[in-house]
Tab-separated table of C-alpha atoms and ligand atoms in Angstrom:
chain	number	residue	atom	x	y	z
A	1	MET	CA	0.000	0.000	0.000
A	2	LYS	CA	1.837	3.128	-1.221
A	3	PRO	CA	0.178	6.325	0.027
A	4	HIS	CA	-0.439	9.057	-2.485
A	5	PRO	CA	1.383	12.338	-1.830
A	6	PRO	CA	-0.465	14.753	0.494
A	7	ARG	CA	-2.818	17.142	-1.243
A	8	ARG	CA	-5.875	19.172	-0.505
A	9	LEU	CA	-9.011	17.094	-0.615
A	10	PHE	CA	-12.597	18.263	-0.883
A	11	LEU	CA	-14.912	15.441	0.179
A	12	CYS	CA	-18.265	16.803	-0.933
A	13	ASN	CA	-21.948	15.903	-1.139
A	14	ALA	CA	-21.782	13.237	1.571
A	15	THR	CA	-25.311	12.024	2.212
A	16	GLN	CA	-24.389	11.954	5.900
A	17	LEU	CA	-21.246	13.598	7.235
A	18	VAL	CA	-20.843	12.166	10.728
A	19	THR	CA	-18.747	14.776	12.577
A	20	LEU	CA	-19.034	13.781	16.260
A	21	ALA	CA	-18.257	17.445	16.944
A	22	GLY	CA	-18.306	18.506	20.576
A	23	GLY	CA	-14.877	18.541	22.125
A	24	PRO	CA	-12.205	16.051	23.143
A	25	VAL	CA	-14.059	14.507	26.063
A	26	PRO	CA	-15.601	11.031	26.340
A	27	ARG	CA	-19.284	10.828	25.475
A	28	ARG	CA	-21.574	9.351	28.109
A	29	ARG	CA	-25.301	8.565	28.332
A	30	LEU	CA	-27.358	10.484	25.729
A	31	SER	CA	-24.364	12.252	24.213
A	32	LEU	CA	-22.958	8.836	23.252
A	33	GLY	CA	-25.675	8.695	20.596
A	34	GLU	CA	-25.231	12.236	19.235
A	35	LEU	CA	-23.325	11.990	15.982
A	36	GLY	CA	-23.440	15.638	14.867
A	37	ILE	CA	-24.548	14.690	11.354
A	38	VAL	CA	-24.331	17.281	8.567
A	39	PRO	CA	-26.653	16.219	5.726
A	40	HIS	CA	-25.150	16.864	2.266
A	41	GLY	CA	-21.951	17.566	4.137
A	42	ALA	CA	-18.427	18.312	3.023
A	43	LEU	CA	-14.970	18.459	4.455
A	44	LEU	CA	-11.865	20.252	3.247
A	45	THR	CA	-8.379	19.056	4.167
A	46	GLN	CA	-5.036	20.830	4.118
A	47	GLY	CA	-1.616	19.451	5.035
A	48	GLY	CA	-2.840	16.448	6.967
A	49	SER	CA	-5.454	18.369	8.928
A	50	ILE	CA	-9.094	19.267	8.577
A	51	LEU	CA	-9.478	22.846	7.379
A	52	ARG	CA	-13.251	23.124	7.328
A	53	VAL	CA	-16.421	21.068	7.825
A	54	GLY	CA	-19.940	22.050	6.839
A	55	PRO	CA	-22.767	21.846	4.324
A	56	SER	CA	-21.325	21.079	0.902
A	57	ARG	CA	-22.676	24.247	-0.746
A	58	SER	CA	-21.044	26.496	1.833
A	59	LEU	CA	-17.560	25.072	1.193
A	60	GLU	CA	-17.592	24.927	-2.604
A	61	ARG	CA	-16.108	28.330	-3.260
A	62	GLU	CA	-13.183	27.858	-0.905
A	63	ALA	CA	-12.491	24.385	-2.303
A	64	LEU	CA	-12.290	25.880	-5.787
A	65	ARG	CA	-10.035	28.720	-4.677
A	66	LEU	CA	-7.666	26.248	-3.009
A	67	ARG	CA	-7.847	23.929	-6.037
A	68	ALA	CA	-8.673	21.034	-3.771
A	69	GLU	CA	-9.228	17.678	-5.395
A	70	ALA	CA	-12.958	16.936	-5.211
A	71	ILE	CA	-14.200	13.504	-4.191
A	72	ASP	CA	-17.923	13.138	-4.731
A	73	CYS	CA	-19.410	11.289	-1.738
A	74	ARG	CA	-23.006	11.253	-2.962
A	75	GLY	CA	-24.827	8.246	-1.540
A	76	CYS	CA	-22.107	7.762	1.071
A	77	VAL	CA	-21.490	8.213	4.773
A	78	VAL	CA	-18.286	10.057	5.667
A	79	MET	CA	-17.130	9.605	9.262
A	80	PRO	CA	-13.972	9.636	11.404
A	81	GLY	CA	-11.648	6.666	10.901
A	82	PHE	CA	-12.070	3.987	13.545
A	83	VAL	CA	-9.857	4.219	16.623
A	84	ASP	CA	-9.166	0.636	17.695
A	85	SER	CA	-7.933	1.062	21.265
A	86	HIS	CA	-7.100	-2.595	22.064
A	87	THR	CA	-5.079	-4.899	19.800
A	88	HIS	CA	-2.380	-7.540	20.151
A	89	LEU	CA	-1.170	-6.997	16.568
A	90	VAL	CA	2.270	-8.625	16.849
A	91	PHE	CA	2.071	-12.401	17.201
A	92	PRO	CA	3.885	-15.213	15.405
A	93	ALA	CA	1.065	-17.264	13.875
A	94	SER	CA	-2.623	-18.085	14.139
A	95	ARG	CA	-3.809	-20.527	16.809
A	96	VAL	CA	-6.081	-22.607	14.620
A	97	ASP	CA	-5.200	-25.771	16.564
A	98	ASP	CA	-6.564	-24.205	19.761
A	99	TYR	CA	-9.558	-23.055	17.744
A	100	GLU	CA	-10.405	-26.560	16.646
A	101	LEU	CA	-9.834	-27.953	20.164
A	102	ARG	CA	-12.335	-25.417	21.464
A	103	LEU	CA	-14.847	-26.298	18.772
A	104	ARG	CA	-14.523	-29.903	19.949
A	105	GLY	CA	-15.400	-28.900	23.502
A	106	LYS	CA	-12.257	-27.781	25.381
A	107	THR	CA	-12.442	-24.360	27.037
A	108	TYR	CA	-10.018	-21.451	26.533
A	109	GLU	CA	-8.739	-21.905	30.093
A	110	GLU	CA	-8.306	-25.696	29.770
A	111	ILE	CA	-6.226	-25.213	26.636
A	112	ALA	CA	-4.111	-22.566	28.355
A	113	GLN	CA	-3.501	-24.860	31.365
A	114	ALA	CA	-2.355	-27.636	29.048
A	115	GLY	CA	0.381	-25.397	27.616
A	116	GLY	CA	-1.552	-24.070	24.613
A	117	GLY	CA	-2.922	-20.545	24.536
A	118	ILE	CA	-0.611	-17.605	25.203
A	119	GLN	CA	2.268	-20.002	26.112
A	120	SER	CA	2.187	-21.623	22.700
A	121	SER	CA	2.232	-18.205	20.996
A	122	ALA	CA	5.213	-17.281	23.184
A	123	ARG	CA	7.143	-20.416	22.178
A	124	LYS	CA	6.617	-19.624	18.504
A	125	LEU	CA	7.431	-15.975	19.018
A	126	HIS	CA	10.764	-16.920	20.538
A	127	ALA	CA	11.705	-18.664	17.297
A	128	ALA	CA	10.300	-15.973	14.990
A	129	SER	CA	12.552	-13.420	13.314
A	130	LEU	CA	11.928	-9.704	13.552
A	131	SER	CA	11.303	-9.537	9.831
A	132	SER	CA	8.700	-12.320	9.817
A	133	LEU	CA	6.823	-10.650	12.698
A	134	ARG	CA	7.061	-7.334	10.909
A	135	ASP	CA	5.894	-8.664	7.545
A	136	GLN	CA	2.843	-10.381	9.004
A	137	ALA	CA	1.924	-7.259	10.996
A	138	LEU	CA	2.313	-5.003	7.944
A	139	ASN	CA	-0.009	-7.258	6.022
A	140	PHE	CA	-2.588	-6.969	8.810
A	141	LEU	CA	-2.103	-3.188	8.917
A	142	ASP	CA	-3.072	-2.959	5.243
A	143	GLN	CA	-6.266	-4.810	6.145
A	144	PHE	CA	-6.938	-2.549	9.142
A	145	ALA	CA	-6.697	0.445	6.797
A	146	ALA	CA	-8.969	-1.222	4.256
A	147	TYR	CA	-11.606	-1.777	6.945
A	148	GLY	CA	-11.427	1.851	8.034
A	149	THR	CA	-9.158	1.895	11.073
A	150	THR	CA	-6.820	4.903	11.128
A	151	THR	CA	-5.453	4.835	14.703
A	152	MET	CA	-4.818	1.779	16.832
A	153	GLU	CA	-3.185	0.669	20.011
A	154	VAL	CA	-0.677	-2.204	19.737
A	155	LYS	CA	0.342	-4.292	22.747
A	156	SER	CA	3.385	-6.461	23.261
A	157	GLY	CA	2.714	-9.543	25.412
A	158	TYR	CA	3.684	-12.749	23.610
A	159	GLY	CA	7.330	-12.449	24.686
A	160	LEU	CA	6.995	-13.591	28.309
A	161	ASP	CA	10.590	-12.631	28.971
A	162	ILE	CA	12.501	-9.426	28.898
A	163	GLU	CA	14.430	-9.896	25.672
A	164	GLN	CA	11.410	-11.175	23.763
A	165	GLU	CA	9.139	-8.391	25.016
A	166	LEU	CA	11.730	-5.846	23.935
A	167	LYS	CA	11.886	-7.618	20.586
A	168	ILE	CA	8.133	-7.156	20.050
A	169	LEU	CA	8.290	-3.523	21.104
A	170	ARG	CA	11.118	-2.961	18.623
A	171	VAL	CA	8.973	-4.533	15.909
A	172	ILE	CA	6.204	-2.099	16.874
A	173	ARG	CA	8.670	0.795	16.709
A	174	SER	CA	9.736	-0.249	13.225
A	175	LEU	CA	6.093	-0.643	12.131
A	176	ARG	CA	5.371	2.892	13.330
A	177	LYS	CA	8.077	4.182	11.017
A	178	THR	CA	6.644	2.315	8.040
A	179	THR	CA	2.877	2.438	8.260
A	180	THR	CA	0.751	5.501	7.622
A	181	LEU	CA	-1.608	4.511	10.447
A	182	ASP	CA	-0.974	5.874	13.937
A	183	LEU	CA	0.139	3.044	16.238
A	184	VAL	CA	0.066	3.599	19.995
A	185	PRO	CA	2.470	1.193	21.750
A	186	THR	CA	1.594	-0.555	25.020
A	187	LEU	CA	3.825	-2.770	27.145
A	188	MET	CA	1.688	-5.807	28.058
A	189	ALA	CA	3.819	-6.385	31.136
A	190	LEU	CA	1.892	-9.307	32.666
A	191	HIS	CA	0.106	-11.615	30.212
A	192	ALA	CA	0.865	-15.189	31.322
A	193	LEU	CA	3.349	-16.641	33.798
A	194	PRO	CA	6.257	-18.143	31.811
A	195	SER	CA	6.519	-21.912	32.413
A	196	SER	CA	10.071	-21.466	33.761
A	197	PHE	CA	8.610	-19.436	36.656
A	198	ARG	CA	5.817	-21.864	37.527
A	199	GLY	CA	5.133	-21.578	41.266
A	200	HIS	CA	7.270	-18.426	41.442
A	201	ALA	CA	4.992	-15.659	40.184
A	202	ASP	CA	6.540	-13.357	42.771
A	203	GLU	CA	9.966	-13.653	41.210
A	204	TYR	CA	8.613	-13.013	37.747
A	205	VAL	CA	6.752	-9.921	38.901
A	206	ARG	CA	9.985	-8.696	40.488
A	207	GLU	CA	11.841	-9.212	37.169
A	208	VAL	CA	9.143	-7.294	35.346
A	209	THR	CA	9.114	-4.337	37.739
A	210	ARG	CA	12.889	-4.147	38.212
A	211	ARG	CA	14.133	-4.876	34.705
A	212	LEU	CA	11.464	-4.874	31.996
A	213	VAL	CA	9.504	-1.766	32.946
A	214	PRO	CA	12.569	0.485	33.400
A	215	ALA	CA	14.138	-0.808	30.159
A	216	VAL	CA	10.973	-0.086	28.171
A	217	ALA	CA	10.671	3.372	29.678
A	218	ARG	CA	14.368	4.147	29.146
A	219	HIS	CA	14.178	3.292	25.443
A	220	ARG	CA	10.773	4.980	25.094
A	221	LEU	CA	9.322	1.807	23.597
A	222	ALA	CA	5.806	2.204	25.019
A	223	GLU	CA	3.373	4.865	26.148
A	224	PHE	CA	0.987	2.640	28.115
A	225	ILE	CA	1.359	-0.385	30.390
A	226	ASP	CA	-1.225	-3.187	30.561
A	227	VAL	CA	-1.715	-6.303	32.703
A	228	PHE	CA	-3.981	-9.364	32.414
A	229	CYS	CA	-5.610	-9.453	35.844
A	230	ASP	CA	-7.740	-12.585	35.873
A	231	ARG	CA	-8.176	-16.195	36.939
A	232	GLY	CA	-5.303	-18.212	35.515
A	233	ALA	CA	-3.315	-15.042	34.795
A	234	PHE	CA	-2.222	-12.599	37.558
A	235	GLY	CA	-3.803	-11.469	40.819
A	236	VAL	CA	-4.677	-7.948	41.886
A	237	GLU	CA	-1.610	-7.556	44.143
A	238	ASP	CA	0.873	-8.515	41.418
A	239	CYS	CA	-0.890	-6.303	38.910
A	240	ARG	CA	-0.853	-3.358	41.316
A	241	ARG	CA	2.920	-3.692	41.795
A	242	VAL	CA	3.503	-3.694	38.061
A	243	LEU	CA	1.122	-0.834	37.233
A	244	VAL	CA	2.577	1.299	40.030
A	245	ALA	CA	6.112	0.583	38.761
A	246	GLY	CA	4.952	1.512	35.260
A	247	LYS	CA	3.485	4.768	36.477
A	248	GLN	CA	6.692	5.609	38.294
A	249	SER	CA	8.513	5.131	34.987
A	250	GLY	CA	6.062	7.393	33.154
A	251	LEU	CA	3.863	4.726	31.527
A	252	ILE	CA	0.086	5.161	31.692
A	253	PRO	CA	-1.832	2.146	33.077
A	254	ARG	CA	-4.625	0.215	31.378
A	255	ILE	CA	-5.963	-3.169	32.463
A	256	HIS	CA	-7.583	-6.400	31.199
A	257	ALA	CA	-10.348	-6.684	33.793
A	258	GLU	CA	-13.136	-9.078	34.805
A	259	GLN	CA	-13.066	-11.113	31.571
A	260	LEU	CA	-13.135	-14.684	32.920
A	261	THR	CA	-14.086	-13.935	36.503
A	262	ARG	CA	-14.533	-10.947	38.818
A	263	THR	CA	-11.213	-10.234	40.505
A	264	GLY	CA	-11.498	-6.566	41.474
A	265	ALA	CA	-9.273	-5.537	38.543
A	266	THR	CA	-11.618	-2.705	37.597
A	267	ARG	CA	-11.238	-1.177	41.068
A	268	LEU	CA	-7.470	-1.475	40.687
A	269	GLY	CA	-7.716	0.328	37.341
A	270	ILE	CA	-9.708	3.149	38.919
A	271	GLU	CA	-7.274	3.352	41.845
A	272	CYS	CA	-4.299	3.612	39.442
A	273	GLY	CA	-5.959	6.211	37.200
A	274	ALA	CA	-5.969	3.797	34.250
A	275	ALA	CA	-6.825	5.154	30.807
A	276	SER	CA	-9.143	2.184	30.294
A	277	ALA	CA	-10.398	-1.055	31.783
A	278	ASP	CA	-11.090	-3.617	29.076
A	279	HIS	CA	-13.401	-6.649	28.612
A	280	LEU	CA	-15.562	-6.164	31.788
A	281	ASP	CA	-17.773	-9.231	31.232
A	282	LYS	CA	-18.089	-10.023	34.936
A	283	LEU	CA	-18.571	-6.577	36.469
A	284	SER	CA	-20.621	-6.274	39.667
A	285	THR	CA	-23.305	-3.609	39.998
A	286	ALA	CA	-21.037	-1.687	42.358
A	287	ASP	CA	-18.194	-1.880	39.789
A	288	ILE	CA	-20.483	-0.375	37.158
A	289	ARG	CA	-21.298	2.522	39.488
A	290	ALA	CA	-17.640	3.045	40.320
A	291	LEU	CA	-16.636	3.026	36.649
A	292	ALA	CA	-19.392	5.509	35.819
A	293	ARG	CA	-18.075	7.914	38.456
A	294	SER	CA	-14.491	7.574	37.176
A	295	ASP	CA	-12.531	8.801	34.156
A	296	VAL	CA	-11.582	5.239	33.205
A	297	VAL	CA	-12.909	4.356	29.748
A	298	ALA	CA	-14.900	1.089	29.806
A	299	THR	CA	-13.660	-0.711	26.692
A	300	LEU	CA	-15.810	-3.592	25.475
A	301	LEU	CA	-14.450	-6.302	23.173
A	302	PRO	CA	-17.378	-8.361	21.882
A	303	GLY	CA	-15.218	-9.986	19.184
A	304	ALA	CA	-13.709	-12.132	21.956
A	305	ASN	CA	-17.136	-13.285	23.157
A	306	PHE	CA	-18.134	-14.077	19.584
A	307	HIS	CA	-14.995	-16.057	18.786
A	308	LEU	CA	-15.135	-17.959	22.092
A	309	GLY	CA	-18.746	-18.856	21.301
A	310	LEU	CA	-20.056	-17.306	24.518
A	311	LYS	CA	-23.724	-16.631	25.076
A	312	ARG	CA	-23.101	-13.690	27.390
A	313	TYR	CA	-21.615	-10.357	26.371
A	314	PRO	CA	-20.320	-7.428	28.470
A	315	PRO	CA	-23.080	-5.289	30.055
A	316	ALA	CA	-22.920	-2.382	27.619
A	317	ARG	CA	-26.441	-1.141	28.282
A	318	ARG	CA	-26.014	-1.019	32.049
A	319	LEU	CA	-22.669	0.753	31.701
A	320	ILE	CA	-24.057	3.384	29.330
A	321	ASP	CA	-27.181	3.978	31.394
A	322	ALA	CA	-25.071	4.351	34.552
A	323	GLY	CA	-22.962	7.022	32.821
A	324	ALA	CA	-19.728	5.158	32.028
A	325	ALA	CA	-17.601	6.220	29.044
A	326	VAL	CA	-17.935	3.140	26.813
A	327	ALA	CA	-15.514	2.368	23.969
A	328	LEU	CA	-15.431	-0.542	21.521
A	329	ALA	CA	-12.324	-2.247	20.136
A	330	THR	CA	-11.412	-5.439	18.279
A	331	ASP	CA	-8.973	-7.053	20.766
A	332	PHE	CA	-7.319	-8.374	17.589
A	333	ASN	CA	-5.310	-11.401	18.818
A	334	PRO	CA	-4.760	-15.032	17.793
A	335	GLY	CA	-6.387	-16.639	20.837
A	336	THR	CA	-9.705	-14.974	21.482
A	337	SER	CA	-10.462	-12.417	18.779
A	338	PRO	CA	-8.862	-12.820	15.361
A	339	THR	CA	-10.796	-9.991	13.731
A	340	LEU	CA	-9.529	-6.584	12.687
A	341	ASN	CA	-12.913	-5.447	11.366
A	342	MET	CA	-14.356	-2.653	13.505
A	343	GLN	CA	-17.505	-2.645	11.369
A	344	PHE	CA	-18.230	-6.183	12.512
A	345	VAL	CA	-17.566	-5.104	16.115
A	346	LEU	CA	-20.337	-2.505	15.633
A	347	SER	CA	-22.695	-5.258	14.460
A	348	LEU	CA	-21.879	-7.325	17.555
A	349	ALA	CA	-22.329	-4.292	19.816
A	350	CYS	CA	-25.805	-3.673	18.382
A	351	ALA	CA	-27.081	-7.231	18.026
A	352	GLN	CA	-25.536	-8.721	21.171
A	353	MET	CA	-25.149	-5.831	23.603
A	354	GLY	CA	-28.149	-3.644	22.811
A	355	MET	CA	-26.187	-0.590	21.719
A	356	THR	CA	-27.698	1.662	19.074
A	357	PRO	CA	-25.745	2.169	15.839
A	358	ALA	CA	-25.046	5.790	16.841
A	359	GLU	CA	-23.729	4.766	20.273
A	360	ALA	CA	-21.550	2.094	18.706
A	361	ILE	CA	-20.025	4.552	16.225
A	362	THR	CA	-19.106	7.041	18.971
A	363	ALA	CA	-17.693	4.222	21.104
A	364	ALA	CA	-15.537	3.062	18.174
A	365	THR	CA	-14.149	6.500	17.313
A	366	LEU	CA	-14.187	9.395	19.785
A	367	ASN	CA	-14.362	7.298	22.951
A	368	GLY	CA	-11.630	5.006	21.615
A	369	ALA	CA	-9.536	8.122	21.038
A	370	CYS	CA	-10.177	9.128	24.660
A	371	ALA	CA	-9.006	5.687	25.814
A	372	LEU	CA	-5.725	6.357	23.972
A	373	HIS	CA	-5.417	9.978	25.172
A	374	ARG	CA	-5.660	11.108	21.551
A	375	ALA	CA	-9.065	12.844	21.499
A	376	ASN	CA	-7.491	16.232	20.882
A	377	ARG	CA	-6.189	14.926	17.532
A	378	VAL	CA	-8.465	12.128	16.273
A	379	GLY	CA	-11.916	10.601	16.767
A	380	SER	CA	-14.081	13.377	15.304
A	381	LEU	CA	-14.231	15.523	12.182
A	382	GLU	CA	-13.593	19.080	13.348
A	383	ALA	CA	-11.426	21.880	11.972
A	384	GLY	CA	-7.865	21.582	13.240
A	385	LYS	CA	-7.972	17.850	13.901
A	386	GLN	CA	-6.124	15.253	11.832
A	387	ALA	CA	-7.808	14.478	8.514
A	388	ASP	CA	-8.425	10.808	9.426
A	389	LEU	CA	-11.677	9.714	7.833
A	390	ILE	CA	-13.462	7.041	5.886
A	391	VAL	CA	-16.011	7.033	3.086
A	392	LEU	CA	-18.531	4.209	3.386
A	393	ASP	CA	-20.615	2.988	0.462
A	394	LEU	CA	-23.996	3.406	2.082
A	395	PRO	CA	-26.348	6.374	2.603
A	396	ASP	CA	-27.334	5.802	6.254
A	397	TYR	CA	-24.867	5.192	9.113
A	398	ARG	CA	-27.236	2.620	10.639
A	399	GLU	CA	-26.553	0.376	7.665
A	400	ILE	CA	-22.943	-0.086	8.835
A	401	PRO	CA	-23.883	-2.617	11.561
A	402	TYR	CA	-27.065	-3.653	9.735
A	403	TYR	CA	-25.385	-5.136	6.645
A	404	PHE	CA	-23.062	-7.192	8.792
A	405	ALA	CA	-19.759	-8.953	8.080
A	406	VAL	CA	-18.989	-7.106	4.855
A	407	ASN	CA	-16.612	-4.228	4.237
A	408	HIS	CA	-18.443	-0.968	3.494
A	409	CYS	CA	-15.282	1.110	3.390
A	410	GLY	CA	-14.620	2.592	-0.061
A	411	ILE	CA	-11.902	5.124	0.820
A	412	THR	CA	-9.624	5.564	3.846
A	413	VAL	CA	-7.907	8.914	4.348
A	414	LYS	CA	-5.092	9.213	6.916
A	415	ARG	CA	-3.641	12.661	7.694
A	416	GLY	CA	-5.096	13.920	4.437
A	417	GLN	CA	-3.634	11.096	2.325
A	418	ILE	CA	-5.679	8.472	0.588
A	419	VAL	CA	-4.213	5.230	1.979
A	420	TYR	CA	-6.881	2.877	0.666
A	421	THR	CA	-9.424	2.889	-2.137
A	422	ARG	CA	-11.569	-0.022	-3.164
B	1	NIG	O1	-7.478	-9.827	25.402
B	1	NIG	N1	-6.823	-11.628	27.874
B	1	NIG	C1	-5.676	-11.655	27.490
B	1	NIG	N2	-5.283	-11.407	26.275
B	1	NIG	C2	-6.047	-11.636	25.108
B	1	NIG	C3	-6.012	-13.031	24.698
B	1	NIG	C4	-4.624	-13.417	24.388
B	1	NIG	C5	-4.487	-14.773	23.758
B	1	NIG	O2	-5.228	-15.728	24.055
B	1	NIG	O3	-3.589	-14.870	22.926
B	1	NIG	C6	-7.428	-11.042	25.223
B	1	NIG	O4	-8.453	-11.702	25.133
B	2	FE	FE1	-6.566	-8.222	25.024
């Protein structure tokens, strides 16, 4: 995917221009469903940024004067590019063997206990070269762009030792230099206990806090730090030690919380001032209230529930109604959610979690940007923000989740450059 050189673009005559205008703060309750639609809308870009947004007629003269290249978006929805705030992009290979075992009746946790799961990805990662990891990730990044994602978080986490974690973070650094998409790097500091430390979680946590976290901070390899706080992974005390160490080194916490069982991870996230708490399947009513009162973005990942064949999904409706800032992301990873399609995540959010299409769109753009501390730059279409947007081949935004499991994205624009066209 070779990006075209930057130029001025005039995206005009959009049947619906979804702006999400309203400031760089997370949307809650009713405002989650307010898309700020301009009918027959247009948008003018200049030098990677948005110059103007408004009714198409009102921008025509300026577009002509600036000799902007017109793109007729008649019959289309134009909206901000998706902000996918939770991915595990860098992994060595698919886990189709685990997949088939699960289809034959084994559970995710049983497979993990038997040495499959994250451990098997880590073994393969150890043997993988930087270039093979990079090439696979670049291929996925082209697909992310084609499905309309323009900014995404990328976690390490399949290293399970210091050298291998640094290796993944270096791959992410090299990807950031190559791809046109914005990648936000996260150190997944606790993911699974390496088999060599079995029975000695304490020692591993000490290694992570004393060696890994400072090394990552020193080389500026990550902006955020994440931990998997759950049954079969790490307990609240270990996670607290690691998140606190991360904070002391300047990394911003986020947390995998209450996915398999309720551990109190969400409370830990709130206590640490986490940017987000993610998954949240097993929240208690009191947790929902606490999240709603906090600034922690509640990030829901229904792709994982879908792929694991679960009947129950995270309590999106209760979170929204309580006033939590809800975001949606893919959780792209080889074990529980091998999808990079945010449009399909919207379909799951609507059909399985009772979100409206408008709520799902805000959760997948502006609120995702808030979860990545990027809402001042991306997540909405407003003058001065990055020109990160997509043109979808349908006239009504509600048709994005409605016509499910297909790609509606016709054009992806990143910082004013067309990086994908159908
Ligand atoms: O977000 N929960 C931990 N991490 C991933 C799964 C990782 C894997 O199984 O490879 C998740 O679901
Ligand atoms: Fe995850």
